[in-house]
Structures are given as structure tokens and as C-alpha cells.
């Protein structure tokens, strides 16, 4: 179970190769998934902002062009994000099967495993109450066959389970937001094809406005899945989080300081972007 790039001898890690450590089995799907997540989140947010201004002034060429660029980036990226999500799920099943089990509230090792949407995981009864099950879907996702055996949480001691509720619900939020954005991308693609790139409808603009924050919600929910799902391990199968907690006292001081600094920088950033955004709009310069 020694991580890639490390040598474990006499109870200690030695001969650490940082390049090999970074290129561990999780690197490919994590980098791809996060890169597209950032592109999707940014694209839908920017498209939503310009959709808002287009709803106020449909004749603005500035907002129309900006909306088109951002929406195109978002709509192209979201299907690729879904594909990388499929890759990530299968690699998580291979390297961190217990994280996948928590994501799906999958308590019992079995074939023909269903995909569970929503519901309330109950660790005591090892069931998910009120969840919507899609028969065989989890086995098909992982092994492309309904006969694929998917390991459940019953394969590890109870004290090593992550918080199943938090992981499962975070995963549902991430996937749900992704599916809504994928649906919007398909709608936008059909509308663009029918109108041959002509004017977008008010309904479509409102949909982009409503969906503007979904990319960032999905992104944060995905990180909840990653971090909650690997507990209680900080190095999977090697070191627990409780063993890696720093003994340094008074950490609340730098934590609070950095929090205040970043809040201040965020306010300054919003102020500067808003001013530059408004000043570059053609209508503010007497243009179109």
C-alpha cells in the first residue's frame, strides 16, 4: 500500500521522488476532472452574468458577444466533464473502493448493484431510506456489466467508514448540478442549430442566469466528496488523519488572519472587476 514515489522501510518513508509521487494512480482522473470542473464553473457563471445584462438590454453587442463566448465554453466543456467523471468513478472503484461505496451508500458487496439517487443512508440498518434506485446501474458503470461485483462498506471495519451521509449527499449534489448543466448545454446547442446562431430566446437567457452558480456548487460538492470520502485516511491505507494532525498550538491566529486577508482581497477583486466591466461595456462609452 506504499504510495507511488515513496519507499517504506523500518517504519519510515524514505527516497521520496516528488515527481513520481505527484504522478500517482489518481493523478490522471483528478487533473482532468478538476480542469474541466473549473472551465465549466467559470463558463456558466460568466454566461449567467451576461445573460442578466442581456435581459436588461437585448441590443447590447458587448454582452451578446461575451455571452456567446462564455456559453460556448461552458456547453463544450460540460459533456467532457461528464466523460471525465465516468473515468474518475471507475478509477476510484479500483483504487479507493470504499470511497465509491460511501458515494453510493453501497453497504453490501454484490453484483447487479443499483445506482442510488438521494435518500437517507442509515449506517445501523445498512440501508438507504427513500432513495431512488436504478437497477444494475452501478455495476454497469464500474465494469460495463451487470454481473460486476461492487465492493461495499461491509468490506472494512465500521470504525474506518467515512461519513456516508455527507459523502453520498455531496455526490448527489455534484451529479445533480452536472446533469442540469448538461441539459442546458443540449438545449442551447439545439437552439443554436435551429436558429443558425441567431438571437437567443428570453427563456434560454433566464435558464443560464438561474444555472450560473451551479458549476461552483458542483465543484465544491466534488471536493467534499474527495475529502470526506477518504476519511479516516490522509494517506490512503497508510496514515490516518488523526495521526497527521499538527501539534502546533495557537493556529487560530494565522487561520483568522489569512481568512480576513482573503475576504478583503475578494471584496477588492469584485469592486475592480465590476468597475472595469461597466467601463468596458460599449453603452457606457457611447457605443452600440
mmCIF file of C-alpha atoms in Angstrom:
data_model
loop_
_atom_site.group_PDB
_atom_site.id
_atom_site.type_symbol
_atom_site.label_atom_id
_atom_site.label_comp_id
_atom_site.label_asym_id
_atom_site.label_seq_id
_atom_site.Cartn_x
_atom_site.Cartn_y
_atom_site.Cartn_z
ATOM 1 C CA UNK A 1 0.000 0.000 0.000
ATOM 2 C CA UNK A 2 3.024 2.303 -0.112
ATOM 3 C CA UNK A 3 2.167 5.398 -2.218
ATOM 4 C CA UNK A 4 3.853 5.788 -5.594
ATOM 5 C CA UNK A 5 7.167 7.644 -5.289
ATOM 6 C CA UNK A 6 7.832 6.552 -1.689
ATOM 7 C CA UNK A 7 9.872 3.756 -0.148
ATOM 8 C CA UNK A 8 8.692 2.487 3.238
ATOM 9 C CA UNK A 9 11.451 0.900 5.359
ATOM 10 C CA UNK A 10 11.819 0.348 9.092
ATOM 11 C CA UNK A 11 8.609 2.206 9.839
ATOM 12 C CA UNK A 12 9.638 5.342 7.933
ATOM 13 C CA UNK A 13 9.263 6.782 4.444
ATOM 14 C CA UNK A 14 12.476 7.361 2.518
ATOM 15 C CA UNK A 15 13.744 8.027 -1.016
ATOM 16 C CA UNK A 16 10.831 10.316 -1.851
ATOM 17 C CA UNK A 17 10.566 11.095 -5.555
ATOM 18 C CA UNK A 18 8.251 14.161 -5.756
ATOM 19 C CA UNK A 19 7.591 13.734 -9.479
ATOM 20 C CA UNK A 20 6.594 10.095 -9.119
ATOM 21 C CA UNK A 21 4.544 10.949 -6.032
ATOM 22 C CA UNK A 22 2.565 13.564 -7.973
ATOM 23 C CA UNK A 23 2.013 11.141 -10.859
ATOM 24 C CA UNK A 24 0.217 8.610 -8.667
ATOM 25 C CA UNK A 25 -2.701 6.500 -9.994
ATOM 26 C CA UNK A 26 -5.196 9.205 -9.008
ATOM 27 C CA UNK A 27 -3.411 11.987 -10.900
ATOM 28 C CA UNK A 28 -4.903 11.458 -14.375
ATOM 29 C CA UNK A 29 -8.585 11.473 -13.493
ATOM 30 C CA UNK A 30 -8.217 14.094 -10.751
ATOM 31 C CA UNK A 31 -6.386 16.575 -13.014
ATOM 32 C CA UNK A 32 -8.774 16.087 -15.927
ATOM 33 C CA UNK A 33 -11.891 16.235 -13.762
ATOM 34 C CA UNK A 34 -10.753 19.347 -11.889
ATOM 35 C CA UNK A 35 -9.611 21.163 -15.036
ATOM 36 C CA UNK A 36 -12.964 20.706 -16.746
ATOM 37 C CA UNK A 37 -14.776 21.496 -13.490
ATOM 38 C CA UNK A 38 -13.045 24.885 -13.348
ATOM 39 C CA UNK A 39 -13.840 25.563 -17.011
ATOM 40 C CA UNK A 40 -17.481 24.581 -16.589
ATOM 41 C CA UNK A 41 -17.921 26.625 -13.411
ATOM 42 C CA UNK A 42 -16.322 29.724 -14.932
ATOM 43 C CA UNK A 43 -18.164 29.386 -18.236
ATOM 44 C CA UNK A 44 -21.639 29.080 -16.743
ATOM 45 C CA UNK A 45 -21.036 31.853 -14.201
ATOM 46 C CA UNK A 46 -19.798 34.335 -16.817
ATOM 47 C CA UNK A 47 -22.575 33.327 -19.222
ATOM 48 C CA UNK A 48 -25.123 33.871 -16.448
ATOM 49 C CA UNK A 49 -23.797 37.355 -15.691
ATOM 50 C CA UNK A 50 -24.006 38.440 -19.335
ATOM 51 C CA UNK A 51 -27.406 36.773 -19.667
ATOM 52 C CA UNK A 52 -28.614 39.034 -16.851
ATOM 53 C CA UNK A 53 -27.442 42.162 -18.680
ATOM 54 C CA UNK A 54 -28.876 40.926 -21.977
ATOM 55 C CA UNK A 55 -32.247 40.522 -20.310
ATOM 56 C CA UNK A 56 -31.983 44.183 -19.309
ATOM 57 C CA UNK A 57 -30.707 45.356 -22.689
ATOM 58 C CA UNK A 58 -31.168 42.888 -25.524
ATOM 59 C CA UNK A 59 -29.455 45.203 -28.029
ATOM 60 C CA UNK A 60 -26.064 45.226 -26.312
ATOM 61 C CA UNK A 61 -23.495 43.794 -28.709
ATOM 62 C CA UNK A 62 -20.916 43.690 -25.927
ATOM 63 C CA UNK A 63 -22.998 41.432 -23.686
ATOM 64 C CA UNK A 64 -24.196 39.358 -26.620
ATOM 65 C CA UNK A 65 -20.652 38.584 -27.760
ATOM 66 C CA UNK A 66 -19.449 37.927 -24.208
ATOM 67 C CA UNK A 67 -22.425 35.656 -23.520
ATOM 68 C CA UNK A 68 -21.774 33.695 -26.708
ATOM 69 C CA UNK A 69 -18.103 33.076 -25.865
ATOM 70 C CA UNK A 70 -18.789 32.045 -22.260
ATOM 71 C CA UNK A 71 -21.805 29.883 -23.147
ATOM 72 C CA UNK A 72 -19.864 28.118 -25.897
ATOM 73 C CA UNK A 73 -17.014 27.355 -23.495
ATOM 74 C CA UNK A 74 -19.445 26.044 -20.871
ATOM 75 C CA UNK A 75 -21.526 23.963 -23.287
ATOM 76 C CA UNK A 76 -18.482 22.319 -24.875
ATOM 77 C CA UNK A 77 -16.843 21.608 -21.515
ATOM 78 C CA UNK A 78 -19.763 20.055 -19.644
ATOM 79 C CA UNK A 79 -20.056 16.875 -21.802
ATOM 80 C CA UNK A 80 -16.274 16.396 -21.465
ATOM 81 C CA UNK A 81 -16.645 16.876 -17.715
ATOM 82 C CA UNK A 82 -19.253 14.112 -17.600
ATOM 83 C CA UNK A 83 -16.901 11.792 -19.509
ATOM 84 C CA UNK A 84 -14.032 12.502 -17.101
ATOM 85 C CA UNK A 85 -16.461 11.868 -14.249
ATOM 86 C CA UNK A 86 -17.131 8.407 -15.651
ATOM 87 C CA UNK A 87 -13.376 7.796 -15.833
ATOM 88 C CA UNK A 88 -12.938 9.081 -12.276
ATOM 89 C CA UNK A 89 -15.668 6.807 -10.906
ATOM 90 C CA UNK A 90 -14.091 3.708 -12.430
ATOM 91 C CA UNK A 91 -10.624 4.594 -11.162
ATOM 92 C CA UNK A 92 -11.972 5.366 -7.690
ATOM 93 C CA UNK A 93 -13.632 1.937 -7.775
ATOM 94 C CA UNK A 94 -10.209 0.415 -8.487
ATOM 95 C CA UNK A 95 -8.012 2.383 -6.091
ATOM 96 C CA UNK A 96 -10.438 3.602 -3.378
ATOM 97 C CA UNK A 97 -13.422 1.226 -3.435
ATOM 98 C CA UNK A 98 -14.610 2.327 -0.001
ATOM 99 C CA UNK A 99 -14.921 5.925 -1.182
ATOM 100 C CA UNK A 100 -17.112 4.734 -4.053
ATOM 101 C CA UNK A 101 -19.187 2.679 -1.612
ATOM 102 C CA UNK A 102 -19.780 5.791 0.506
ATOM 103 C CA UNK A 103 -20.588 7.885 -2.566
ATOM 104 C CA UNK A 104 -23.333 5.441 -3.477
ATOM 105 C CA UNK A 105 -24.317 4.483 0.090
ATOM 106 C CA UNK A 106 -23.464 0.965 -1.024
ATOM 107 C CA UNK A 107 -23.357 -1.127 2.128
ATOM 108 C CA UNK A 108 -23.372 -4.688 0.787
ATOM 109 C CA UNK A 109 -20.838 -6.242 -1.603
ATOM 110 C CA UNK A 110 -22.837 -7.592 -4.536
ATOM 111 C CA UNK A 111 -23.269 -7.871 -8.258
ATOM 112 C CA UNK A 112 -26.175 -6.176 -10.055
ATOM 113 C CA UNK A 113 -25.567 -3.210 -7.743
ATOM 114 C CA UNK A 114 -28.044 -0.352 -8.199
ATOM 115 C CA UNK A 115 -27.231 3.343 -8.555
ATOM 116 C CA UNK A 116 -28.845 5.112 -5.582
ATOM 117 C CA UNK A 117 -30.088 8.671 -6.025
ATOM 118 C CA UNK A 118 -30.945 10.686 -2.934
ATOM 119 C CA UNK A 119 -32.320 9.018 0.143
ATOM 120 C CA UNK A 120 -31.126 8.930 3.739
ATOM 121 C CA UNK A 121 -28.278 6.460 4.413
ATOM 122 C CA UNK A 122 -28.718 4.563 7.692
ATOM 123 C CA UNK A 123 -25.474 3.029 8.962
ATOM 124 C CA UNK A 124 -27.269 0.997 11.613
ATOM 125 C CA UNK A 125 -29.633 -0.827 9.262
ATOM 126 C CA UNK A 126 -27.202 -0.544 6.315
ATOM 127 C CA UNK A 127 -29.950 0.708 4.038
ATOM 128 C CA UNK A 128 -30.762 3.966 2.257
ATOM 129 C CA UNK A 129 -34.269 5.077 3.093
ATOM 130 C CA UNK A 130 -36.395 6.820 0.465
ATOM 131 C CA UNK A 131 -33.641 6.598 -2.170
ATOM 132 C CA UNK A 132 -34.357 6.146 -5.870
ATOM 133 C CA UNK A 133 -32.590 3.032 -7.158
ATOM 134 C CA UNK A 134 -31.644 2.455 -10.790
ATOM 135 C CA UNK A 135 -31.216 -1.338 -11.069
ATOM 136 C CA UNK A 136 -27.779 -2.653 -12.158
ATOM 137 C CA UNK A 137 -26.542 0.881 -12.946
ATOM 138 C CA UNK A 138 -23.601 0.932 -10.521
ATOM 139 C CA UNK A 139 -22.280 -2.429 -11.728
ATOM 140 C CA UNK A 140 -22.676 -1.267 -15.334
ATOM 141 C CA UNK A 141 -20.851 1.993 -14.572
ATOM 142 C CA UNK A 142 -17.920 0.293 -12.890
ATOM 143 C CA UNK A 143 -17.446 -2.811 -15.022
ATOM 144 C CA UNK A 144 -19.750 -2.297 -18.026
ATOM 145 C CA UNK A 145 -21.579 -5.474 -16.959
ATOM 146 C CA UNK A 146 -24.468 -6.068 -14.573
ATOM 147 C CA UNK A 147 -22.501 -9.049 -13.217
ATOM 148 C CA UNK A 148 -19.680 -6.811 -11.949
ATOM 149 C CA UNK A 149 -19.251 -7.255 -8.199
ATOM 150 C CA UNK A 150 -19.043 -3.865 -6.456
ATOM 151 C CA UNK A 151 -17.349 -3.893 -3.021
ATOM 152 C CA UNK A 152 -19.491 -2.468 -0.246
ATOM 153 C CA UNK A 153 -18.794 -0.877 3.107
ATOM 154 C CA UNK A 154 -19.111 -4.341 4.653
ATOM 155 C CA UNK A 155 -15.548 -4.998 3.437
ATOM 156 C CA UNK A 156 -13.935 -2.725 6.045
ATOM 157 C CA UNK A 157 -14.280 -2.285 9.830
ATOM 158 C CA UNK A 158 -17.047 0.059 10.926
ATOM 159 C CA UNK A 159 -14.556 2.490 12.525
ATOM 160 C CA UNK A 160 -12.914 3.047 9.114
ATOM 161 C CA UNK A 161 -16.098 4.135 7.351
ATOM 162 C CA UNK A 162 -16.246 7.744 6.139
ATOM 163 C CA UNK A 163 -19.325 9.806 6.948
ATOM 164 C CA UNK A 164 -21.656 8.068 4.499
ATOM 165 C CA UNK A 165 -24.422 10.673 4.640
ATOM 166 C CA UNK A 166 -22.112 13.602 3.851
ATOM 167 C CA UNK A 167 -20.282 11.767 1.063
ATOM 168 C CA UNK A 168 -23.469 10.437 -0.547
ATOM 169 C CA UNK A 169 -25.348 13.734 -0.389
ATOM 170 C CA UNK A 170 -22.336 15.702 -1.673
ATOM 171 C CA UNK A 171 -22.009 13.262 -4.561
ATOM 172 C CA UNK A 172 -25.715 13.641 -5.368
ATOM 173 C CA UNK A 173 -25.423 17.441 -5.369
ATOM 174 C CA UNK A 174 -22.401 17.299 -7.678
ATOM 175 C CA UNK A 175 -24.022 14.892 -10.129
ATOM 176 C CA UNK A 176 -27.386 16.666 -9.981
ATOM 177 C CA UNK A 177 -25.849 20.037 -10.823
ATOM 178 C CA UNK A 178 -23.836 18.427 -13.612
ATOM 179 C CA UNK A 179 -26.925 16.853 -15.170
ATOM 180 C CA UNK A 180 -28.832 20.157 -15.061
ATOM 181 C CA UNK A 181 -25.939 21.949 -16.777
ATOM 182 C CA UNK A 182 -25.638 19.156 -19.345
ATOM 183 C CA UNK A 183 -29.355 19.506 -20.099
ATOM 184 C CA UNK A 184 -28.955 23.268 -20.507
ATOM 185 C CA UNK A 185 -25.997 22.725 -22.825
ATOM 186 C CA UNK A 186 -28.068 20.382 -25.002
ATOM 187 C CA UNK A 187 -30.920 22.905 -25.056
ATOM 188 C CA UNK A 188 -28.527 25.688 -26.047
ATOM 189 C CA UNK A 189 -26.969 23.504 -28.754
ATOM 190 C CA UNK A 190 -30.342 22.671 -30.287
ATOM 191 C CA UNK A 191 -31.428 26.323 -30.115
ATOM 192 C CA UNK A 192 -28.192 27.458 -31.774
ATOM 193 C CA UNK A 193 -28.573 24.855 -34.541
ATOM 194 C CA UNK A 194 -32.207 25.763 -35.219
ATOM 195 C CA UNK A 195 -31.538 29.497 -35.350
ATOM 196 C CA UNK A 196 -28.149 29.066 -37.066
ATOM 197 C CA UNK A 197 -26.510 31.227 -34.434
ATOM 198 C CA UNK A 198 -29.293 33.806 -34.332
ATOM 199 C CA UNK A 199 -30.748 35.623 -31.339
ATOM 200 C CA UNK A 200 -31.158 33.591 -28.163
ATOM 201 C CA UNK A 201 -34.559 33.407 -26.511
ATOM 202 C CA UNK A 202 -35.512 35.042 -23.246
ATOM 203 C CA UNK A 203 -36.187 31.610 -21.753
ATOM 204 C CA UNK A 204 -32.694 30.417 -22.574
ATOM 205 C CA UNK A 205 -31.139 33.551 -21.094
ATOM 206 C CA UNK A 206 -33.169 33.086 -17.910
ATOM 207 C CA UNK A 207 -32.060 29.450 -17.745
ATOM 208 C CA UNK A 208 -28.382 30.481 -17.954
ATOM 209 C CA UNK A 209 -28.991 33.114 -15.286
ATOM 210 C CA UNK A 210 -30.575 30.568 -12.930
ATOM 211 C CA UNK A 211 -27.858 27.981 -13.596
ATOM 212 C CA UNK A 212 -24.963 30.439 -13.211
ATOM 213 C CA UNK A 213 -23.867 29.229 -9.741
ATOM 214 C CA UNK A 214 -24.352 25.502 -10.382
ATOM 215 C CA UNK A 215 -20.809 24.933 -11.648
ATOM 216 C CA UNK A 216 -19.267 26.299 -8.458
ATOM 217 C CA UNK A 217 -21.766 24.404 -6.292
ATOM 218 C CA UNK A 218 -20.846 21.192 -8.120
ATOM 219 C CA UNK A 219 -17.137 21.974 -7.805
ATOM 220 C CA UNK A 220 -17.341 22.476 -4.033
ATOM 221 C CA UNK A 221 -19.557 19.416 -3.602
ATOM 222 C CA UNK A 222 -16.982 17.399 -5.543
ATOM 223 C CA UNK A 223 -14.244 18.455 -3.144
ATOM 224 C CA UNK A 224 -16.496 17.450 -0.240
ATOM 225 C CA UNK A 225 -16.733 14.007 -1.843
ATOM 226 C CA UNK A 226 -12.952 13.828 -2.242
ATOM 227 C CA UNK A 227 -12.078 14.949 1.276
ATOM 228 C CA UNK A 228 -14.913 13.339 3.253
ATOM 229 C CA UNK A 229 -14.656 10.179 1.170
ATOM 230 C CA UNK A 230 -11.011 9.434 2.015
ATOM 231 C CA UNK A 231 -11.542 9.667 5.780
ATOM 232 C CA UNK A 232 -10.242 8.427 8.142
ATOM 233 C CA UNK A 233 -7.104 8.282 5.942
ATOM 234 C CA UNK A 234 -4.839 11.163 4.975
ATOM 235 C CA UNK A 235 -2.581 8.706 3.084
ATOM 236 C CA UNK A 236 -4.966 6.010 1.951
ATOM 237 C CA UNK A 237 -4.295 2.777 3.800
ATOM 238 C CA UNK A 238 -1.079 4.131 5.356
ATOM 239 C CA UNK A 239 -1.675 7.051 7.721
ATOM 240 C CA UNK A 240 -4.885 8.226 9.380
ATOM 241 C CA UNK A 241 -5.873 11.887 9.590
ATOM 242 C CA UNK A 242 -5.757 11.733 13.390
ATOM 243 C CA UNK A 243 -2.087 10.738 13.182
ATOM 244 C CA UNK A 244 -1.191 13.626 10.880
ATOM 245 C CA UNK A 245 -2.815 16.492 12.808
ATOM 246 C CA UNK A 246 -0.203 19.094 13.698
ATOM 247 C CA UNK A 247 0.529 19.569 17.422
ATOM 248 C CA UNK A 248 1.306 23.265 16.896
ATOM 249 C CA UNK A 249 -0.727 25.488 19.287
ATOM 250 C CA UNK A 250 -2.448 28.827 18.578
ATOM 251 C CA UNK A 251 -3.124 28.062 14.911
ATOM 252 C CA UNK A 252 -6.362 30.041 15.196
ATOM 253 C CA UNK A 253 -4.320 33.269 14.893
ATOM 254 C CA UNK A 254 -2.831 32.693 11.393
ATOM 255 C CA UNK A 255 -6.051 30.972 10.294
ATOM 256 C CA UNK A 256 -8.134 34.006 11.263
ATOM 257 C CA UNK A 257 -5.578 36.404 9.766
ATOM 258 C CA UNK A 258 -5.491 34.631 6.399
ATOM 259 C CA UNK A 259 -9.299 34.434 6.356
ATOM 260 C CA UNK A 260 -9.616 38.194 6.878
ATOM 261 C CA UNK A 261 -6.969 38.904 4.219
ATOM 262 C CA UNK A 262 -8.719 36.730 1.641
ATOM 263 C CA UNK A 263 -12.115 38.260 2.414
ATOM 264 C CA UNK A 264 -10.578 41.709 1.912
ATOM 265 C CA UNK A 265 -8.941 40.640 -1.368
ATOM 266 C CA UNK A 266 -12.255 39.174 -2.562
ATOM 267 C CA UNK A 267 -14.069 42.445 -1.912
ATOM 268 C CA UNK A 268 -11.348 44.394 -3.759
ATOM 269 C CA UNK A 269 -11.493 41.937 -6.664
ATOM 270 C CA UNK A 270 -15.273 42.266 -7.014
ATOM 271 C CA UNK A 271 -15.015 46.064 -6.869
ATOM 272 C CA UNK A 272 -12.284 46.237 -9.545
ATOM 273 C CA UNK A 273 -13.946 43.708 -11.852
ATOM 274 C CA UNK A 274 -17.286 45.465 -11.561
ATOM 275 C CA UNK A 275 -15.761 48.853 -12.354
ATOM 276 C CA UNK A 276 -13.783 47.534 -15.316
ATOM 277 C CA UNK A 277 -16.757 45.513 -16.540
ATOM 278 C CA UNK A 278 -19.049 48.520 -16.507
ATOM 279 C CA UNK A 279 -16.472 50.833 -18.070
ATOM 280 C CA UNK A 280 -15.676 48.482 -20.958
ATOM 281 C CA UNK A 281 -19.323 47.994 -21.890
ATOM 282 C CA UNK A 282 -19.913 49.836 -25.239
ATOM 283 C CA UNK A 283 -23.084 51.515 -23.994
ATOM 284 C CA UNK A 284 -21.052 53.174 -21.225
ATOM 285 C CA UNK A 285 -18.686 54.616 -23.847
ATOM 286 C CA UNK A 286 -21.448 55.823 -26.068
ATOM 287 C CA UNK A 287 -21.068 52.873 -28.433
ATOM 288 C CA UNK A 288 -23.584 50.322 -29.697
#
